[in-house]
Coordinates of C-alpha atoms in Angstrom, one line a residue:
M1 CA 93.9 190.2 53.7
D2 CA 96.2 193.2 53.5
R3 CA 96.2 196.1 55.7
P4 CA 94.3 199.1 55.0
S5 CA 95.7 202.2 53.8
A6 CA 93.9 205.2 55.9
A7 CA 92.7 207.7 52.9
S8 CA 93.0 210.2 55.5
Q9 CA 96.8 210.0 55.4
A10 CA 96.9 211.6 51.9
A11 CA 98.0 214.9 51.0
A12 CA 95.9 217.5 50.2
P13 CA 93.9 216.6 46.9
T14 CA 93.9 217.8 43.8
T15 CA 90.9 217.4 41.4
A16 CA 91.5 215.6 38.1
P17 CA 88.5 215.3 35.7
A18 CA 88.1 212.0 33.9
A19 CA 88.7 211.6 30.5
A20 CA 89.7 209.4 27.9
H21 CA 92.7 209.3 26.1
D22 CA 94.7 207.8 23.1
S23 CA 97.0 206.2 25.3
A24 CA 94.6 204.3 27.3
A25 CA 95.1 200.9 25.6
T26 CA 99.1 201.5 26.3
P27 CA 100.3 199.2 29.4
P28 CA 101.1 201.3 32.5
S29 CA 104.7 202.2 33.4
V30 CA 104.3 203.3 36.9
I31 CA 102.5 201.3 39.0
A32 CA 101.5 202.0 42.5
V33 CA 100.2 199.1 45.0
V34 CA 98.3 200.4 47.8
G35 CA 98.4 197.9 50.8
L36 CA 101.6 196.0 51.3
G37 CA 100.4 192.7 53.2
T38 CA 100.8 189.6 51.5
M39 CA 98.9 190.0 48.5
G40 CA 100.4 193.6 47.6
T41 CA 103.6 192.6 48.5
G42 CA 103.4 189.8 45.8
I43 CA 102.3 192.2 43.1
A44 CA 104.6 194.6 43.8
E45 CA 107.4 192.3 43.3
I46 CA 105.7 190.9 40.1
M47 CA 106.1 194.7 38.6
A48 CA 109.4 195.1 39.9
R49 CA 110.7 192.2 38.4
A50 CA 108.8 192.8 35.0
G51 CA 110.8 196.1 35.0
H52 CA 108.0 198.6 35.8
E53 CA 108.7 201.4 38.5
V54 CA 106.5 200.4 41.7
V55 CA 105.6 202.7 44.3
G56 CA 104.5 200.6 47.7
I57 CA 102.0 202.6 49.9
D58 CA 100.9 201.6 53.5
L59 CA 100.1 203.5 56.4
D60 CA 102.3 200.9 58.6
P61 CA 105.9 201.4 58.2
A62 CA 106.2 197.8 59.7
A63 CA 104.3 196.3 56.6
A64 CA 106.6 198.6 54.3
R65 CA 109.7 197.1 56.0
R66 CA 108.6 193.6 55.5
A67 CA 107.3 194.5 51.6
V68 CA 111.1 195.2 51.2
A69 CA 112.7 192.4 52.9
A70 CA 110.7 189.9 51.2
L71 CA 111.9 191.5 47.9
E72 CA 115.3 191.4 49.1
K73 CA 115.1 187.8 49.7
S74 CA 113.3 186.7 47.0
T75 CA 115.5 188.1 44.7
A76 CA 118.7 186.7 46.9
R77 CA 117.3 183.7 46.2
A78 CA 116.9 184.2 42.4
V79 CA 120.6 185.2 42.4
E80 CA 121.6 181.9 44.0
R81 CA 119.4 180.0 41.4
G82 CA 121.0 181.6 38.6
R83 CA 117.8 183.1 37.5
C84 CA 118.9 186.6 37.5
T85 CA 122.9 188.3 38.1
E86 CA 123.5 190.4 41.1
A87 CA 123.3 193.8 38.7
E88 CA 119.7 192.6 37.7
R89 CA 118.8 192.3 41.2
G90 CA 119.9 195.5 42.4
D91 CA 117.9 197.1 39.5
V92 CA 114.7 195.3 40.6
L93 CA 115.3 196.7 44.3
A94 CA 115.8 200.2 43.0
R95 CA 112.5 200.2 41.0
F96 CA 110.7 199.6 44.4
R97 CA 110.0 202.2 46.6
T98 CA 107.6 202.5 49.5
F99 CA 105.8 205.6 51.1
P100 CA 103.4 206.1 54.1
D101 CA 100.8 208.0 52.3
L102 CA 98.6 208.0 49.2
Q103 CA 99.7 211.3 47.5
A104 CA 103.0 209.0 46.3
A105 CA 100.7 207.4 44.1
A106 CA 100.4 210.9 41.8
A107 CA 102.5 209.8 39.0
A108 CA 101.6 206.4 38.6
D109 CA 99.8 205.2 35.4
L110 CA 98.1 202.1 37.1
V111 CA 96.9 202.0 40.7
I112 CA 96.1 198.7 42.5
E113 CA 94.5 198.9 45.8
V114 CA 94.6 195.5 48.0
V115 CA 93.5 196.9 51.1
D116 CA 91.1 195.0 53.3
E117 CA 87.9 193.4 52.0
R118 CA 85.8 195.8 53.4
Y119 CA 84.0 198.2 51.4
D120 CA 84.2 201.2 53.3
T121 CA 87.8 201.3 53.3
K122 CA 88.2 200.6 49.8
R123 CA 85.8 203.2 49.0
E124 CA 87.7 205.8 51.0
V125 CA 91.2 204.9 49.6
I126 CA 89.7 204.4 45.7
T127 CA 87.7 208.0 46.0
A128 CA 91.1 209.8 47.8
L129 CA 93.1 208.3 44.7
D130 CA 90.6 209.4 42.2
R131 CA 91.2 213.0 43.6
I132 CA 95.2 212.4 43.8
V133 CA 96.3 210.5 40.9
K134 CA 96.7 212.2 37.1
P135 CA 93.5 212.0 34.5
T136 CA 95.2 209.2 32.4
A137 CA 95.8 206.9 35.4
I138 CA 94.0 203.8 36.0
L139 CA 92.5 202.4 39.3
A140 CA 92.2 198.9 40.0
T141 CA 90.5 197.1 43.0
G142 CA 92.0 193.9 43.8
T143 CA 88.5 192.9 45.8
N144 CA 87.4 189.3 45.0
A145 CA 84.0 190.0 46.5
L146 CA 82.9 193.5 46.5
S147 CA 81.0 195.2 43.9
V148 CA 83.5 196.9 41.3
T149 CA 80.9 198.5 39.6
R150 CA 79.7 200.3 42.9
L151 CA 83.2 201.5 44.1
A152 CA 83.5 203.0 40.2
A153 CA 80.8 204.9 40.3
E154 CA 82.0 206.7 43.7
T155 CA 84.7 208.0 41.5
G156 CA 84.9 210.8 38.4
R157 CA 86.6 208.4 36.2
P158 CA 84.4 205.2 36.4
D159 CA 85.5 204.3 32.7
R160 CA 89.1 204.0 34.0
V161 CA 88.1 202.0 36.9
L162 CA 88.0 198.0 37.0
G163 CA 89.1 194.7 38.9
L164 CA 92.3 193.0 38.7
H165 CA 92.1 189.7 40.8
F166 CA 95.2 188.4 41.4
F167 CA 95.6 184.8 43.1
A168 CA 97.9 184.0 46.3
P169 CA 100.7 183.3 46.2
A170 CA 100.7 186.2 43.2
Q171 CA 104.3 185.2 42.1
A172 CA 103.4 181.7 41.3
M173 CA 99.6 181.7 40.4
K174 CA 99.5 182.7 36.7
L175 CA 95.6 183.5 36.4
V176 CA 94.6 187.0 36.9
E177 CA 91.1 187.7 36.7
V178 CA 90.1 191.3 34.9
V179 CA 86.8 192.5 35.7
S180 CA 85.4 195.0 33.9
T181 CA 82.2 197.0 34.8
V182 CA 79.2 198.1 32.2
L183 CA 81.3 201.8 32.9
T184 CA 84.6 200.2 32.1
S185 CA 85.9 201.5 28.4
P186 CA 87.2 199.1 26.3
E187 CA 90.6 200.9 25.9
T188 CA 91.0 200.4 29.7
T189 CA 90.3 196.8 29.8
A190 CA 92.5 196.5 26.7
A191 CA 95.5 198.3 28.4
V192 CA 95.4 196.4 31.8
T193 CA 95.1 192.9 29.8
A194 CA 98.2 193.9 28.0
L195 CA 100.0 194.3 31.1
V196 CA 98.9 191.3 32.5
R197 CA 100.1 189.2 29.4
S198 CA 103.4 191.0 29.7
L199 CA 104.0 189.8 33.2
D200 CA 103.4 186.1 31.8
K201 CA 100.2 185.6 33.4
E202 CA 97.0 184.5 31.8
P203 CA 94.3 187.2 31.6
V204 CA 90.7 185.9 32.2
P205 CA 88.0 188.1 31.4
V206 CA 84.8 188.5 33.7
G207 CA 82.0 190.6 34.6
D208 CA 81.6 192.3 37.9
R209 CA 79.8 189.9 40.2
P210 CA 80.8 188.5 43.4
G211 CA 83.7 185.8 43.3
F212 CA 83.8 186.4 39.7
I213 CA 84.7 182.7 38.1
A214 CA 87.1 181.5 40.7
D215 CA 86.1 182.5 43.9
G216 CA 82.6 182.2 42.8
L217 CA 82.9 178.3 42.4
L218 CA 85.7 177.8 45.0
F219 CA 83.8 179.2 48.0
G220 CA 80.5 177.7 47.5
Y221 CA 82.8 174.4 47.9
L222 CA 84.3 175.5 50.7
N223 CA 81.3 176.8 52.7
Q224 CA 79.8 173.6 52.1
A225 CA 83.2 171.5 53.3
A226 CA 82.5 173.8 56.7
A227 CA 79.2 172.7 57.0
M228 CA 79.8 169.1 56.3
Y229 CA 82.5 169.6 59.3
E230 CA 80.0 171.6 61.5
A231 CA 77.5 169.1 61.1
R232 CA 80.2 166.4 62.4
Y233 CA 79.8 163.9 59.3
A234 CA 83.4 163.7 58.9
T235 CA 86.6 164.7 60.5
R236 CA 88.4 168.0 59.3
E237 CA 91.3 165.7 58.5
D238 CA 89.1 163.1 56.6
I239 CA 87.6 165.9 54.5
D240 CA 90.8 167.5 53.6
A241 CA 92.5 164.2 52.5
A242 CA 89.1 163.0 50.8
M243 CA 89.1 166.0 48.8
R244 CA 93.1 166.0 48.4
L245 CA 93.6 162.2 47.4
G246 CA 90.0 161.7 45.6
C247 CA 90.4 164.8 43.2
G248 CA 94.1 165.7 43.3
L249 CA 93.3 169.2 44.7
P250 CA 96.6 170.7 46.2
M251 CA 94.9 171.8 49.7
G252 CA 92.1 170.6 51.1
P253 CA 89.2 172.8 51.9
L254 CA 89.3 173.5 55.4
A255 CA 93.4 173.8 55.5
L256 CA 92.3 176.3 52.4
L257 CA 89.8 178.2 54.3
D258 CA 92.5 178.4 57.1
L259 CA 95.1 179.7 54.6
I260 CA 92.6 182.3 53.1
G261 CA 91.3 183.4 56.3
V262 CA 88.1 182.4 58.1
D263 CA 86.9 186.0 57.9
T264 CA 88.0 186.5 54.5
A265 CA 85.9 183.6 53.3
T266 CA 82.6 184.6 55.7
T267 CA 83.1 188.0 53.6
V268 CA 83.0 186.5 50.3
L269 CA 80.2 184.4 51.1
D270 CA 77.8 187.1 52.4
A271 CA 78.5 189.2 49.3
M272 CA 77.9 186.1 47.1
Y273 CA 74.7 185.4 48.8
E274 CA 73.5 188.6 48.8
A275 CA 73.9 188.4 44.9
S276 CA 72.5 184.9 44.3
R277 CA 70.1 184.2 47.5
D278 CA 71.4 180.6 47.0
R279 CA 71.6 179.0 50.2
L280 CA 74.9 177.1 49.2
H281 CA 76.0 180.6 49.6
A282 CA 75.0 181.2 52.9
P283 CA 77.9 181.5 55.0
A284 CA 77.9 178.0 57.4
P285 CA 77.5 179.5 61.3
V286 CA 81.1 177.8 61.9
L287 CA 82.6 180.3 60.0
R288 CA 81.0 182.9 61.6
Q289 CA 81.3 181.8 65.2
L290 CA 85.4 181.3 64.2
T291 CA 85.4 184.8 63.1
A292 CA 83.6 186.3 66.3
A293 CA 86.2 184.0 68.4
G294 CA 88.8 185.9 66.1
L295 CA 90.0 181.9 65.1
L296 CA 90.9 183.4 61.9
G297 CA 92.9 180.3 60.4
R298 CA 97.1 180.7 60.0
K299 CA 97.0 184.7 60.7
S300 CA 95.7 184.2 63.8
G301 CA 97.4 180.9 64.6
R302 CA 94.0 178.7 65.2
G303 CA 91.2 178.4 62.7
F304 CA 89.9 174.9 61.6
Y305 CA 93.5 173.8 62.5
S306 CA 96.2 174.8 65.1
Y307 CA 99.4 176.1 63.8
E308 CA 102.8 176.4 65.8
A309 CA 102.3 180.3 65.8
P310 CA 100.4 183.0 64.2
G311 CA 100.9 183.4 60.3
G312 CA 102.8 180.2 60.3
S313 CA 101.9 177.1 58.3
V314 CA 102.9 174.2 60.5
V315 CA 99.5 172.5 62.0
V316 CA 100.2 171.3 65.7
P317 CA 97.9 168.8 67.4
D318 CA 94.8 169.7 69.4
A319 CA 92.0 168.5 71.4
E320 CA 90.4 167.3 67.7
T321 CA 93.8 165.7 66.5
P322 CA 92.7 161.6 66.2
A323 CA 94.4 159.3 68.0
A324 CA 96.4 156.9 66.1
G325 CA 94.1 153.6 65.4
R326 CA 91.0 156.1 65.9
G327 CA 90.0 153.8 68.8
Q328 CA 88.2 151.5 66.8
A329 CA 87.5 147.9 67.9
A330 CA 89.9 145.0 66.6
G331 CA 88.8 144.0 63.1
R332 CA 87.7 140.7 61.6
T333 CA 90.9 138.4 59.8
V334 CA 91.0 138.5 56.0
R335 CA 93.1 136.0 54.2
S336 CA 90.9 135.8 50.6
V337 CA 89.1 138.0 48.8
G338 CA 86.3 138.0 46.5
V339 CA 85.5 140.7 43.8
A340 CA 81.9 140.5 42.2
G341 CA 82.1 142.3 38.8
S342 CA 84.1 142.2 35.4
G343 CA 84.1 146.0 35.0
T344 CA 86.8 148.4 34.8
M345 CA 86.4 149.1 38.7
A346 CA 86.0 145.4 39.5
T347 CA 89.4 144.6 37.5
G348 CA 91.3 147.4 39.4
I349 CA 90.2 146.6 42.8
A350 CA 91.2 142.6 42.0
E351 CA 94.6 144.2 41.0
V352 CA 94.8 146.2 44.2
F353 CA 94.4 143.1 46.4
A354 CA 96.6 140.9 44.4
K355 CA 99.5 143.5 44.5
A356 CA 98.8 143.2 48.5
G357 CA 99.5 139.5 48.4
F358 CA 95.6 138.5 48.8
P359 CA 94.4 135.7 46.9
V360 CA 91.4 136.6 44.7
Q361 CA 88.3 135.3 43.2
L362 CA 87.2 137.2 40.4
A363 CA 83.7 136.1 39.7
A364 CA 81.3 137.6 36.9
R365 CA 77.8 136.7 35.2
S366 CA 79.9 134.3 32.8
P367 CA 82.9 132.4 32.8
E368 CA 83.8 134.4 29.6
K369 CA 83.2 137.9 31.0
A370 CA 85.8 136.7 34.2
E371 CA 88.3 135.4 31.8
Q372 CA 88.4 138.7 30.2
A373 CA 88.5 140.7 33.2
V374 CA 91.5 138.6 34.4
A375 CA 93.0 139.3 31.0
R376 CA 92.6 143.0 31.2
L377 CA 94.3 142.6 34.8
A378 CA 97.1 141.1 33.4
K379 CA 97.8 143.6 31.0
S380 CA 97.5 146.5 33.6
L381 CA 100.4 144.6 35.6
D382 CA 102.4 144.6 32.0
R383 CA 102.1 148.3 31.8
S384 CA 103.2 148.4 35.3
V385 CA 106.3 146.4 34.7
A386 CA 107.4 148.5 31.6
K387 CA 107.1 151.5 33.2
G388 CA 109.4 150.1 36.0
R389 CA 106.6 150.2 38.9
L390 CA 107.0 146.4 39.4
T391 CA 109.4 143.7 38.6
A392 CA 108.3 141.2 36.1
E393 CA 108.5 138.8 39.4
Q394 CA 105.7 140.7 41.4
R395 CA 103.9 140.8 38.0
D396 CA 103.4 136.8 38.0
A397 CA 103.0 136.8 41.2
A398 CA 100.1 138.9 41.8
V399 CA 98.4 137.5 38.4
A400 CA 98.9 133.9 39.8
L401 CA 96.8 135.1 42.8
V402 CA 93.8 136.1 40.8
T403 CA 91.2 133.2 39.9
P404 CA 88.2 133.9 37.2
A405 CA 85.3 132.4 38.8
A406 CA 82.3 131.0 36.5
S407 CA 79.6 131.9 39.4
Y408 CA 79.2 133.8 42.6
D409 CA 78.9 130.7 44.2
A410 CA 82.7 130.7 44.0
L411 CA 83.0 133.7 46.5
G412 CA 81.7 131.4 49.5
Q413 CA 84.9 131.1 51.3
A414 CA 85.9 134.6 51.0
D415 CA 86.7 136.4 54.0
L416 CA 85.7 139.9 52.5
V417 CA 83.6 140.2 49.3
V418 CA 83.7 143.4 47.3
E419 CA 81.0 144.2 44.9
A420 CA 81.6 146.3 41.8
V421 CA 78.8 146.0 39.5
A422 CA 76.5 148.6 37.6
E423 CA 75.6 151.6 39.7
D424 CA 72.1 150.2 40.0
L425 CA 70.1 149.9 43.2
F426 CA 68.1 147.2 42.3
V427 CA 71.2 145.3 40.2
K428 CA 73.2 145.7 43.4
Q429 CA 70.3 144.3 45.7
Q430 CA 69.6 141.5 43.7
L431 CA 73.4 140.3 44.1
F432 CA 73.7 140.9 47.7
R433 CA 70.5 138.5 48.0
V434 CA 72.8 136.2 46.2
L435 CA 76.0 136.9 48.6
D436 CA 73.7 136.3 51.8
K437 CA 73.2 132.8 50.5
V438 CA 76.6 131.8 49.1
C439 CA 79.2 134.0 51.5
R440 CA 80.3 132.2 54.5
P441 CA 79.1 133.6 58.1
G442 CA 81.1 136.4 59.4
A443 CA 82.2 137.4 55.8
V444 CA 82.5 141.1 55.4
L445 CA 80.4 142.4 52.3
A446 CA 81.5 145.7 50.5
T447 CA 80.0 147.6 48.3
T448 CA 81.9 150.4 45.6
T449 CA 78.6 152.5 45.2
S450 CA 79.5 156.0 44.9
S451 CA 76.1 157.5 45.3
L452 CA 73.4 154.8 46.5
P453 CA 72.4 154.3 50.3
V454 CA 74.6 151.5 51.5
V455 CA 71.8 150.7 53.8
A456 CA 69.2 150.0 51.1
I457 CA 71.8 147.4 49.7
A458 CA 72.6 146.1 53.3
R459 CA 69.0 145.4 54.2
A460 CA 68.8 142.8 50.8
T461 CA 70.6 140.5 53.2
S462 CA 69.7 138.6 56.5
R463 CA 73.2 140.2 57.7
P464 CA 73.1 144.1 57.3
Q465 CA 75.8 144.4 60.1
D466 CA 78.3 142.7 57.9
V467 CA 77.9 145.1 54.9
V468 CA 79.8 148.5 54.3
G469 CA 80.7 150.9 51.7
M470 CA 84.1 150.2 50.2
H471 CA 84.2 153.2 47.7
F472 CA 87.7 153.1 45.6
F473 CA 88.1 155.8 43.0
N474 CA 88.9 155.4 39.4
P475 CA 91.5 154.0 38.4
A476 CA 91.7 151.8 41.6
P477 CA 95.2 150.8 41.1
A478 CA 96.5 154.8 41.4
M479 CA 94.1 156.3 43.4
K480 CA 95.0 156.4 46.8
L481 CA 91.5 157.1 48.4
V482 CA 88.8 154.7 49.8
E483 CA 85.7 156.2 51.3
V484 CA 84.8 153.6 54.3
V485 CA 81.1 154.3 54.7
H486 CA 78.9 152.8 57.3
T487 CA 75.4 152.6 58.0
V488 CA 73.8 152.8 61.5
L489 CA 73.9 148.7 61.1
T490 CA 77.4 148.3 60.2
A491 CA 79.1 146.7 63.0
D492 CA 82.1 148.3 64.6
D493 CA 84.4 145.1 64.0
V494 CA 83.5 145.4 60.2
R495 CA 84.5 149.1 60.2
A496 CA 87.8 148.5 61.5
T497 CA 88.1 145.5 59.3
V498 CA 88.2 148.1 56.4
H499 CA 90.4 150.3 57.9
Q500 CA 92.9 147.9 58.4
L501 CA 92.8 146.3 54.8
C502 CA 93.2 149.9 53.5
G503 CA 96.6 150.4 55.3
Q504 CA 97.7 146.7 53.9
L505 CA 96.5 147.9 50.3
R506 CA 98.7 151.2 50.9
K507 CA 95.2 153.1 50.6
H508 CA 94.0 156.0 52.9
P509 CA 90.8 155.6 54.3
V510 CA 88.2 158.1 55.2
D511 CA 85.5 157.4 57.5
C512 CA 82.3 158.6 56.7
G513 CA 78.1 157.9 56.9
D514 CA 75.7 156.7 54.9
R515 CA 74.4 159.7 52.9
A516 CA 74.3 160.5 49.3
G517 CA 77.7 161.6 47.4
F518 CA 79.4 160.6 51.1
I519 CA 82.5 163.2 51.3
V520 CA 84.0 163.7 47.5
N521 CA 81.2 163.7 45.4
A522 CA 78.7 165.7 47.8
L523 CA 81.7 168.6 47.5
L524 CA 82.7 167.8 44.0
F525 CA 79.4 167.7 42.2
P526 CA 77.7 171.0 43.2
Y527 CA 80.7 172.9 42.3
L528 CA 80.6 171.2 38.8
N529 CA 76.7 171.8 38.7
N530 CA 77.6 175.6 39.6
A531 CA 80.2 175.6 36.8
V532 CA 77.6 174.5 34.3
K533 CA 75.0 177.5 35.8
M534 CA 78.1 180.0 34.7
V535 CA 77.6 178.9 31.1
Q536 CA 74.1 178.7 31.3
D537 CA 74.2 182.0 32.4
H538 CA 76.3 183.3 29.7
Y539 CA 78.7 184.7 32.5
A540 CA 81.8 182.8 31.3
S541 CA 83.0 180.7 28.4
V542 CA 83.9 176.9 28.9
D543 CA 87.5 177.8 28.4
A544 CA 87.6 180.7 30.5
I545 CA 86.2 178.5 33.6
D546 CA 88.3 175.6 33.1
A547 CA 91.4 177.9 33.1
A548 CA 90.4 179.7 35.7
M549 CA 90.4 177.0 37.8
K550 CA 93.4 175.2 36.9
L551 CA 95.4 178.5 37.0
G552 CA 93.7 180.2 40.0
G553 CA 92.9 177.2 41.8
G554 CA 95.5 174.6 41.3
Y555 CA 93.0 172.3 40.1
P556 CA 94.5 169.2 38.1
M557 CA 91.2 169.5 35.4
G558 CA 89.0 172.2 35.0
P559 CA 85.2 171.7 35.6
F560 CA 84.3 171.1 32.0
E561 CA 87.5 168.8 31.6
L562 CA 86.2 166.7 34.2
L563 CA 82.2 166.4 33.6
D564 CA 83.5 165.3 30.1
V565 CA 85.9 162.4 31.5
V566 CA 83.3 161.5 34.3
G567 CA 80.2 161.4 31.5
L568 CA 77.5 163.9 31.7
D569 CA 74.8 161.2 32.4
V570 CA 76.8 160.0 35.4
S571 CA 77.4 163.5 36.7
L572 CA 73.6 163.8 36.0
A573 CA 72.5 161.0 37.8
I574 CA 74.9 161.9 41.2
E575 CA 73.4 165.5 41.2
Q576 CA 69.9 164.1 41.1
V577 CA 70.7 161.7 43.9
L578 CA 72.2 164.5 46.1
H579 CA 69.1 167.1 45.1
E580 CA 66.9 164.3 46.0
E581 CA 68.4 163.7 49.4
F582 CA 69.3 167.1 50.7
R583 CA 66.2 169.1 49.1
D584 CA 68.1 172.0 48.3
P585 CA 67.2 173.9 45.7
G586 CA 70.9 175.1 45.0
L587 CA 71.4 171.5 44.3
A588 CA 69.1 171.0 41.3
P589 CA 70.8 170.0 38.3
A590 CA 71.4 172.9 35.9
P591 CA 68.9 172.8 33.1
L592 CA 71.9 172.9 30.5
L593 CA 73.4 169.8 31.5
E594 CA 70.1 167.7 31.4
H595 CA 69.4 169.4 27.9
L596 CA 73.0 167.9 26.9
V597 CA 72.5 164.3 28.5
S598 CA 68.8 164.3 26.6
A599 CA 70.7 165.1 23.2
G600 CA 73.1 162.0 23.8
C601 CA 76.1 164.4 24.4
L602 CA 77.6 162.7 27.4
G603 CA 81.3 163.7 27.0
R604 CA 84.3 162.0 25.9
K605 CA 82.5 158.5 25.4
T606 CA 80.4 159.8 22.8
G607 CA 82.6 162.2 21.3
R608 CA 81.0 165.4 22.2
G609 CA 79.9 166.6 25.8
F610 CA 80.9 170.5 26.6
R611 CA 83.4 170.1 23.6
E612 CA 83.8 168.2 20.9
Y613 CA 86.3 164.9 20.8
A614 CA 87.6 163.3 17.6
R615 CA 86.6 159.4 17.2
R616 CA 88.9 156.7 18.3

């Protein structure tokens, strides 16, 4: 977070009564930015590049020098890349001036404070600015956790105060949350919204509650990831890899906490918990411990990870860095594979093994289903050839390795059998009883369940030590992640076998215990559920929330796009499993989700979910 600018450094204040003006809806021209840390410098650069006169204010001369140097460096890169001329660069640099006190903001049309995320500091700055700036000026706070309404009420112009929440890095991220309070005038909101659009940013209107949209969803997810790490359920590397590879996120949650600042995250969560009293927002103890120890993330050189230097981004090995091979036992030899099932996941898994050179027996409930699954597999490989990902020879070799089987008896000699049937505990247990009878002693039996207890499936056999979870993600040929789920009964060499196989399959294994949701779903679905609650509470629209998470969080899909793709019934089932296991009221499925499922609105597959879709 940015350094505070002390209001006490301001010159003698001038009293200016708040008054509405007809010019309020006109985008501001002169912009003052108070606090020239990373975010303040980024905002200043955006404004100067857009043609505004920018007044940068920071008590620390070093911060001002860094801000100027950063602008000089970025504009020099722009010239090198042909994005602007040397003359245009000179104009941009001339429009940015820095000062050490708040009095420099006197002529500004808009003042944006991005000082430290502490209420007393922001109040001191905002109230001092209120006495300095002209009557028509708008005051904006960059807070993402504190009450904008409370800050506005401290001024003599509450109708001209709002929140303006940029996302880091401000130059690159398209989203800006425009936070109006019950006191903000429509003209003020309109003027700032017009300004944001003129910057080629996407303004999303939000009300005043801690975290707004993006951080309101993001920080609950980050908090749960911290708690997962603290419980030693999975390593920091596996938690981060799971969310990057399983959900397509640009960063893992613990790495992101280090980037944001552990202390900042704790402050945001405290504010969210004070407003919601939701236990999912109560900061995980590890966040407070790291903050108290000064281990704040990148800015201090150490947080969840260790860094080459304070402020750096290069991670260096430390005591928690896993050794190569994870110290696991030697795995069992796997020369042939059986896949039980004929659906999309079973077909995809068979394709993955065949492309890696394993002979595969694909067994289904009937010869017809098995033949159809192999035909779909061949078509999938044909598409890969058409896209240049495989040669025709590689396609033919992979197809030749897959044999459709008329019954599960054909899996008897496989070294590994992967079950990929319906996500129903009774169905899976019945299948594993069959596998227990037909499979050879020592064969590894893997279930692809995403939410059911692996141990309950394992206990359906006489060899629970040979049973492991091998949770592929859909589509299996494309997704790199495999969650390797061990139970309290899983043998060490079985666990090691799956890790070694993932390397042969060019998949990334992450290790986790047998509890609801494993890593990915345990973190993903509470986030999706909270998004539904936002719509249910009429805080924001489906479109606004999706835009906020894609543009502000870098997510490949918004939560409602993802819910409609996954299926609302599937999502509800997973959320019910999570709630049943952890018994946390905050995990209870949102009633709106339950109502949509009851109405048969299940997402893309039914043509209607949170959005409507054209029937195929």
